[in-house]
mmCIF file of C-alpha atoms in Angstrom:
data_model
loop_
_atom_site.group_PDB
_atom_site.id
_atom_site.type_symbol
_atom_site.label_atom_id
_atom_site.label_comp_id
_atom_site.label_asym_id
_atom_site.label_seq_id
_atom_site.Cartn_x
_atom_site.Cartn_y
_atom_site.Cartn_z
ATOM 1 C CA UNK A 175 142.087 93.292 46.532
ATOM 2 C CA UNK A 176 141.884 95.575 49.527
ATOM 3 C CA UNK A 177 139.661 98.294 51.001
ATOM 4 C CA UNK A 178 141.062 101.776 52.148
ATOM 5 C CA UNK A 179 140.331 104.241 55.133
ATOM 6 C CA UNK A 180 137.627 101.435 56.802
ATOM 7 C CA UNK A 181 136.767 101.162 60.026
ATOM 8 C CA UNK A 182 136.893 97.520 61.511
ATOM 9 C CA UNK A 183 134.501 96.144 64.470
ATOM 10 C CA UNK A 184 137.044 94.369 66.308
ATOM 11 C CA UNK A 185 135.147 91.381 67.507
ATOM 12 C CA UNK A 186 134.089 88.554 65.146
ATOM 13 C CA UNK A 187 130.364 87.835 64.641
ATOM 14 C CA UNK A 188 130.404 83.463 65.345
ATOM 15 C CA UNK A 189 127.661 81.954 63.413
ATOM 16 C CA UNK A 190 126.333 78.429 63.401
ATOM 17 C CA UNK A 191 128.623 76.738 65.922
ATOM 18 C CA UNK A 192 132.147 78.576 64.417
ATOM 19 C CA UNK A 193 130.830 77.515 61.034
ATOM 20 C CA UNK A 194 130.625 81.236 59.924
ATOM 21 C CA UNK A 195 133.176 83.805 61.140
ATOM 22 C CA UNK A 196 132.974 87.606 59.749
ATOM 23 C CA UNK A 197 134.142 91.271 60.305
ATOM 24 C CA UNK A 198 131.878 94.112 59.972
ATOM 25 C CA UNK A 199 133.723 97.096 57.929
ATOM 26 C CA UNK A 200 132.379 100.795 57.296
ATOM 27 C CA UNK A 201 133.896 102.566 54.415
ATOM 28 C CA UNK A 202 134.858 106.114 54.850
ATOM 29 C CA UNK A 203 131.976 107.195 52.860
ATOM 30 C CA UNK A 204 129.519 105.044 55.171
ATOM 31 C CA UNK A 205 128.869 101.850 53.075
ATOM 32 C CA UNK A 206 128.902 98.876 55.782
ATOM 33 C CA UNK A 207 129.940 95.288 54.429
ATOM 34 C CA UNK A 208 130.791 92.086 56.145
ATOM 35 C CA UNK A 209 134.253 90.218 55.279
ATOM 36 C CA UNK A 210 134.220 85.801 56.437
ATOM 37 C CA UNK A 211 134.803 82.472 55.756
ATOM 38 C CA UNK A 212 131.938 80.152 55.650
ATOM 39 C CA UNK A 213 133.662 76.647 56.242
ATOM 40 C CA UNK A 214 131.407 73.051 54.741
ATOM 41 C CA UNK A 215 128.179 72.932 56.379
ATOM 42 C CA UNK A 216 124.363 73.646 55.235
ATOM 43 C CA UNK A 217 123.084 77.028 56.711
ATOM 44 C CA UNK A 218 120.732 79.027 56.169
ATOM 45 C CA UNK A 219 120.884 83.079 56.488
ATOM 46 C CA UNK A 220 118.172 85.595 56.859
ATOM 47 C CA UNK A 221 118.620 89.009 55.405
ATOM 48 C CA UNK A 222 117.097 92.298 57.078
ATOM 49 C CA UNK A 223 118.246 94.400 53.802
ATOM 50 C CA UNK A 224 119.530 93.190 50.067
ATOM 51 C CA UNK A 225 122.779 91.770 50.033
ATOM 52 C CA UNK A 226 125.324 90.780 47.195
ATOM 53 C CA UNK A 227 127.728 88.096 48.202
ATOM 54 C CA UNK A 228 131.004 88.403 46.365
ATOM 55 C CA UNK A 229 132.552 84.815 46.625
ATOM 56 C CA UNK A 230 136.477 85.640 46.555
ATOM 57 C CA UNK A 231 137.423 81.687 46.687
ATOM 58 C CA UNK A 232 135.691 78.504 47.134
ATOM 59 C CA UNK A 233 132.148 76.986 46.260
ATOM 60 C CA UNK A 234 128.843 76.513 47.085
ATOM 61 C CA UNK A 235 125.761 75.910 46.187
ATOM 62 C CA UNK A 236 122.932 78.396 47.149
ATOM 63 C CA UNK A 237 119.171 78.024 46.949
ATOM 64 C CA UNK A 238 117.039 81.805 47.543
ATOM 65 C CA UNK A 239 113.412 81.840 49.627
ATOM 66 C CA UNK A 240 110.831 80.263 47.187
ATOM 67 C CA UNK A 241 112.929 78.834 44.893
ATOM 68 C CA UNK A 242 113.319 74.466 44.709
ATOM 69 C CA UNK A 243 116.378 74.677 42.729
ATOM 70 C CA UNK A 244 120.004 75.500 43.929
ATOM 71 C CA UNK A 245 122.870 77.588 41.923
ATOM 72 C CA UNK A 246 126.642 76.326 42.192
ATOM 73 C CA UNK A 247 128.705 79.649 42.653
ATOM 74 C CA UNK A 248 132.609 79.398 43.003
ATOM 75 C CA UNK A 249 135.281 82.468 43.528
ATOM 76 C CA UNK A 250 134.769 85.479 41.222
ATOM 77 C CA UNK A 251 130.752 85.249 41.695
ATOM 78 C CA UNK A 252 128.401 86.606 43.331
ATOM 79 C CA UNK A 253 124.718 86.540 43.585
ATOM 80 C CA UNK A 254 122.063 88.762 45.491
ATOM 81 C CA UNK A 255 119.592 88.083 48.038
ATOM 82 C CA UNK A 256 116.453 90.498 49.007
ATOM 83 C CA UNK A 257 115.839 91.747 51.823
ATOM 84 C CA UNK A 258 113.851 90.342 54.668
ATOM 85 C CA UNK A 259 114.247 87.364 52.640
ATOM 86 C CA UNK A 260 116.677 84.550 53.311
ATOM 87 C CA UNK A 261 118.983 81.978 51.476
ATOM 88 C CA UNK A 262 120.439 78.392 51.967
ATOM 89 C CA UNK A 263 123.730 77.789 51.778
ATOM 90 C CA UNK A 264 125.819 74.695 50.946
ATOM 91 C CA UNK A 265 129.177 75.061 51.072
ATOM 92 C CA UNK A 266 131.278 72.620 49.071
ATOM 93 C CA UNK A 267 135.091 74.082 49.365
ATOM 94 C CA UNK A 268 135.509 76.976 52.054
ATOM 95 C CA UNK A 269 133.540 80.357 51.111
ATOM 96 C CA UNK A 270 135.893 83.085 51.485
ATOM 97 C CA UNK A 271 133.179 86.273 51.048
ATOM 98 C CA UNK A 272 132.587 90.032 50.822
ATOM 99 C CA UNK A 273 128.866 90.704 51.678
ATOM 100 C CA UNK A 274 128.079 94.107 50.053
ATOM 101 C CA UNK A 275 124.754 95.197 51.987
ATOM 102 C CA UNK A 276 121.939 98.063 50.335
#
């Protein structure tokens, strides 16, 4: 699985103490994404706009703003998050992702 024609920012956005590590990505037709690794920890993200996060490998379990209950996810799922909204992460098994933002 690959992307073609993107442009890459070059520096890594560092989250949570090198817990999170990503690379932001614009697609020749202007669609921005994110591309990381979220190694074992709790975190919790806020969102300015709707995201999906494609997990590509690993698991974790995710709980959305105003809900009590957390969903497992693993590789080869996804799930999306409003925006201005935010989401807890636990990450069982390294999260390797694709965030898909809009």
């Amino acid at each position: 699985m690959k992307f073609e024609n993107v442009t890459v920012t070059k520096r890594a956005n560092v989250y949570f103490d090198g817990k999170c590590v990503s690379h932001n990505i614009e697609l020749a037709d202007g669609t921005s994404k994110s591309i990381g690794v979220i190694l074992p920890a709790t975190l919790t993200f806020n969102t300015s706009a709707p995201e999906i996060m494609e997990l590509l490998e690993g698991q974790c379990n995710v709980t959305l703003a105003g809900e009590s209950k957390a969903v497992t996810y693993k590789g080869g799922e996804s799930f999306s998050v409003p925006g201005n909204s935010s989401f807890q992460i636990e990450v069982i098994e390294p999260v390797h992702y694709v965030c898909h933002f809009g």
